[in-house]
Coordinates of C-alpha atoms in Angstrom, one line a residue:
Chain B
X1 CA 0.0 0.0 0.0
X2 CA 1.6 3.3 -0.8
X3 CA 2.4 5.7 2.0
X4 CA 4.1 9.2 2.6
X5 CA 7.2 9.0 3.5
X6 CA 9.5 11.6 5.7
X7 CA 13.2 12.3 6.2
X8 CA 15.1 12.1 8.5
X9 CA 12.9 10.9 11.5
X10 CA 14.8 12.6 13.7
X11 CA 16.9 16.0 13.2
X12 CA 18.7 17.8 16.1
X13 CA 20.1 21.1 15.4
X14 CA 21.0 24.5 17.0
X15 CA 18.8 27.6 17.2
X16 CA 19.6 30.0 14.3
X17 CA 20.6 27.2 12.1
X18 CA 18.5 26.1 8.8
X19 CA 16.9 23.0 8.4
X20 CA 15.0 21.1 5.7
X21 CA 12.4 18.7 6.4
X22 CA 11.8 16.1 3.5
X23 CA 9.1 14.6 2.4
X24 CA 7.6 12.1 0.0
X25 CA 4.1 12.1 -1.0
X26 CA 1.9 9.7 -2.5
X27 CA 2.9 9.3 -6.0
X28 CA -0.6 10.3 -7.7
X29 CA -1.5 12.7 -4.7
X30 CA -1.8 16.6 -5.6
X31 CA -2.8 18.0 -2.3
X32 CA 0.2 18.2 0.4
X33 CA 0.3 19.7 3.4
X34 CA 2.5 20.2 6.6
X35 CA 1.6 19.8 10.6
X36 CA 3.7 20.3 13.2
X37 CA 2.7 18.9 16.9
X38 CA 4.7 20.5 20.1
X39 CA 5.2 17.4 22.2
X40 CA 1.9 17.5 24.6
X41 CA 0.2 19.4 22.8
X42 CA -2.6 19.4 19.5
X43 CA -1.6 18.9 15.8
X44 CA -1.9 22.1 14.0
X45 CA -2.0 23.3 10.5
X46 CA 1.2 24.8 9.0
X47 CA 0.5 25.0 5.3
X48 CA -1.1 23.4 2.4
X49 CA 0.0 23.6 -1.3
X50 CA -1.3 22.7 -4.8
X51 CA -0.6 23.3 -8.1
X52 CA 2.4 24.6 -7.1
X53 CA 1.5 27.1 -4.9
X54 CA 0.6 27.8 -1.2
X55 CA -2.7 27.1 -1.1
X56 CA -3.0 28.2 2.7
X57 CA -1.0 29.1 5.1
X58 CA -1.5 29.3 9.4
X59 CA -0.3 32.5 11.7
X60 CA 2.3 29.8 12.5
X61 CA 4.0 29.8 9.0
X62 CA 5.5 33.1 9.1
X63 CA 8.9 34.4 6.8
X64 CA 10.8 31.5 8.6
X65 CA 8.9 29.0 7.2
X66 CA 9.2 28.0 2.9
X67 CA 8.0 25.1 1.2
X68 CA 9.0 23.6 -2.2
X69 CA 8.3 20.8 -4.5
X70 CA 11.4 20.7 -6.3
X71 CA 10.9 17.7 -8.4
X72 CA 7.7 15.5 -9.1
X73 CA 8.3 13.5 -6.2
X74 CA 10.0 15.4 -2.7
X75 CA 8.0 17.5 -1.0
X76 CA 10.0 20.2 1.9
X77 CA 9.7 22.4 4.6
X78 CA 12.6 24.7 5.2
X79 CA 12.8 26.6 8.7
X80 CA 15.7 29.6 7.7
X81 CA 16.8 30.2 11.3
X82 CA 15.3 27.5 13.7
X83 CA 14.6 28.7 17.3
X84 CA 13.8 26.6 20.5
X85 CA 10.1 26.9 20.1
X86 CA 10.3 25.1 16.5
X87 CA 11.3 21.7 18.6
X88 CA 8.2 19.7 17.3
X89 CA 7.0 16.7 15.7
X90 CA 6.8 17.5 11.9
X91 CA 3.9 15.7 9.6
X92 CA 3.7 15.8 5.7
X93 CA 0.6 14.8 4.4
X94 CA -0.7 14.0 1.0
X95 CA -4.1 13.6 -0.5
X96 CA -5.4 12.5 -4.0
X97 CA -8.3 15.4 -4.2
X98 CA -10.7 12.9 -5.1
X99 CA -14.4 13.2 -3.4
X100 CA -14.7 11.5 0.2
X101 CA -10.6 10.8 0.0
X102 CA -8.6 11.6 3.3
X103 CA -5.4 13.1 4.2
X104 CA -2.8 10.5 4.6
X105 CA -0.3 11.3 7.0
X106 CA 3.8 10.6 6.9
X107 CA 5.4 9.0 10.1
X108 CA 7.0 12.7 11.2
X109 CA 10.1 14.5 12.0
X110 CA 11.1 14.6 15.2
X111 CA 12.8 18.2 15.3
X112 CA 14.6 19.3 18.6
X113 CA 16.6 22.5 18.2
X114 CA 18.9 23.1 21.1
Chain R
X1 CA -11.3 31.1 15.1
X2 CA -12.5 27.2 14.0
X3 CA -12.3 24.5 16.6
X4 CA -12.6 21.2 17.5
X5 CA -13.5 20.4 21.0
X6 CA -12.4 17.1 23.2
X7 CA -12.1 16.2 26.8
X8 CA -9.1 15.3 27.5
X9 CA -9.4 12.1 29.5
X10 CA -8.0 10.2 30.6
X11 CA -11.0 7.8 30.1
X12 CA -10.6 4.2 31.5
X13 CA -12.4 1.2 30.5
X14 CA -12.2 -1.9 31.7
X15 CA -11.7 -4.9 28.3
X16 CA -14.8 -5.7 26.4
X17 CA -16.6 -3.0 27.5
X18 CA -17.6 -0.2 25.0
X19 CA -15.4 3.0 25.0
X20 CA -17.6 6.5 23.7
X21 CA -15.4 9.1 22.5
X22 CA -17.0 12.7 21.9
X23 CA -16.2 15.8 20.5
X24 CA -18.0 19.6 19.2
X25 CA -17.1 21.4 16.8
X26 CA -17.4 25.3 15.8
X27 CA -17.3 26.0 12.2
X28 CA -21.1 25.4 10.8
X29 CA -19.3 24.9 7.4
X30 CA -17.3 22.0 8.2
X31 CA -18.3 18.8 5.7
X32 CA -15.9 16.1 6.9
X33 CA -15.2 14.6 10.4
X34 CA -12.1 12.1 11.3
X35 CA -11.4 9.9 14.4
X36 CA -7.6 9.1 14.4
X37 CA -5.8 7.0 16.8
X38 CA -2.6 8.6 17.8
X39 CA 0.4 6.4 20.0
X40 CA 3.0 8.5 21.7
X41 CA 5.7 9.8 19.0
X42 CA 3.6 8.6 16.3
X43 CA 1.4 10.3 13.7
X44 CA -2.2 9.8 13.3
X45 CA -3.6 6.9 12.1
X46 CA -7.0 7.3 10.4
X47 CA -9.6 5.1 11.9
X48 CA -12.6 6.6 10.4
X49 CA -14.3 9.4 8.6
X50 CA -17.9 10.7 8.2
X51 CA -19.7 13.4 6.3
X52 CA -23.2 12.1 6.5
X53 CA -25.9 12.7 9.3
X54 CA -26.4 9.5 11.3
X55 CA -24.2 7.0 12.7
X56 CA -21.3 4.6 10.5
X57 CA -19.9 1.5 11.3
X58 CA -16.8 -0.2 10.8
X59 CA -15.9 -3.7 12.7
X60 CA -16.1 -2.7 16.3
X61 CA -16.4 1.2 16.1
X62 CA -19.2 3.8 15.4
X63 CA -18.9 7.1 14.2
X64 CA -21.7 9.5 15.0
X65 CA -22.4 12.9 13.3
X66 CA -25.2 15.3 14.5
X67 CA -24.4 18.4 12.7
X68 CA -27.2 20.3 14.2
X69 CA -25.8 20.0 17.4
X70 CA -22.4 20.2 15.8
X71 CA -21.1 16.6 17.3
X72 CA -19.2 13.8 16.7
X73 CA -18.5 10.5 18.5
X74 CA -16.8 7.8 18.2
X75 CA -17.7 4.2 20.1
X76 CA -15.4 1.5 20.4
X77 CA -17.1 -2.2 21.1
X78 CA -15.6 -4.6 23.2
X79 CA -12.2 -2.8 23.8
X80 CA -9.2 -4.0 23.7
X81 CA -5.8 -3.2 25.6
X82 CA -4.5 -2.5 22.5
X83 CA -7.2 0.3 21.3
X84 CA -5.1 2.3 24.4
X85 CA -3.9 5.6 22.8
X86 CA -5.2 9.2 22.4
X87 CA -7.9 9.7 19.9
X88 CA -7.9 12.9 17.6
X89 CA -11.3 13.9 16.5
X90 CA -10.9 16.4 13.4
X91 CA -12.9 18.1 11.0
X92 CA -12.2 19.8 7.2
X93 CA -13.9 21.9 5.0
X94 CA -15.2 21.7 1.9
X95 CA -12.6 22.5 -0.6
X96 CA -10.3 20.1 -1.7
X97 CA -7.3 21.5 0.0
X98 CA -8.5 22.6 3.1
X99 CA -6.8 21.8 6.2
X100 CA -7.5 19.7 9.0
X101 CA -8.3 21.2 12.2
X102 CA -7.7 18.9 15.3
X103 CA -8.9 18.6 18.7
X104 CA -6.4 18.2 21.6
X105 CA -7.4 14.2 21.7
X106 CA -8.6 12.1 24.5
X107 CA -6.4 9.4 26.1
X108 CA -8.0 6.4 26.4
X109 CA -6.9 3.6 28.9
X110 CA -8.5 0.4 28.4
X111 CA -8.1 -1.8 31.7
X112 CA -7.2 -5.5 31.7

């Protein structure tokens, strides 16, 4: 069964420095999105993207925060200058855009930035 | 500002009894309604979805939907240890892209 993949599961890095979250979606999806979940807390809505473009974007996404599909297949999320409060669990997910069809979501990201 | 709405448990159960998850929602204009299970350090596993008015089954769980009431619930039959783990209710809009919008999950404990 096809699935989203991410890369790498787990990424440590120091505040200020730039990291790039990767992610594979499925192969015929066109919808992709990204989630981030602070470790206690709710998963919430970064961005989604289609066609692409940025199809929406949360008050979380700010000028830190770019996406990119930079061939048919990877799918990223670069944070330019990371700082403590970006430690989080990191979720791409995909959909086909067909009616009824769900999100389908990658295995995460564990970011910590120290 | 949109919302999904859980308790956050934890709710215990003891095995083979049924488990009833519930959750509101604020945004009138929401179509589609998720139950996910979620383990610690692990993304969210889609259990079930629901658009439609009225309850849907699936093996031992029940989705419900009362959009008038703006509600959703979730019932697990004859639990299992294993069906342990927080449970995301979520809802989306219409539009193909939109974004899911999660509640904060309720941990479920099911007891031996």
């Amino acid at each position: 069964e096809p699935e989203v993949t991410q890369t790498p599961s787990h990424q440590v890095t120091q505040m200020g420095q730039e990291v790039i979250l990767r992610c594979v979606p499925i192969s015929n999806h066109l919808y992709f999105y990204w989630y981030r979940q602070i470790l206690g807390q709710k998963v919430e809505f970064l961005v989604s993207f289609y066609n692409n473009e940025i199809s929406e974007k949360s008050e979380i996404f700010d000028d830190q925060f770019s996406v990119e599909r930079p061939d048919g297949s990877n799918f990223t999320l670069k944070i330019r200058s990371t700082k403590l409060e970006d430690s989080a669990m990191y979720f791409c997910a995909s959909r086909s855009g067909l009616a009824g069809e769900t999100q389908y979501f990658g295995p995460g990201t564990r970011l910590t930035v120290l | 500002q949109k919302e999904v709405e859980q308790n956050s448990g934890p709710l215990s159960v003891p095995e083979g009894a049924i488990a009833s998850l519930n959750c509101t929602y604020s945004d009138r204009g929401s179509q589609s309604f998720f139950w996910y299970r979620q383990y610690s350090g692990k993304s969210p596993e889609l259990i079930m979805f629901i658009y439609s008015n009225g309850d849907k089954e699936d093996g031992r769980f029940t989705a419900q939907l009362n959009k008038a009431s703006q509600y959703v619930s979730l019932l697990i039959r004859d639990s299992q240890p294993s069906d342990s783990a927080t449970y995301l209710c979520a809802a989306t809009g219409y539009s193909s892209a939109s974004k899911i919008i999660f509640g904060s999950g309720t941990r479920l404990s099911i007891r031996p």
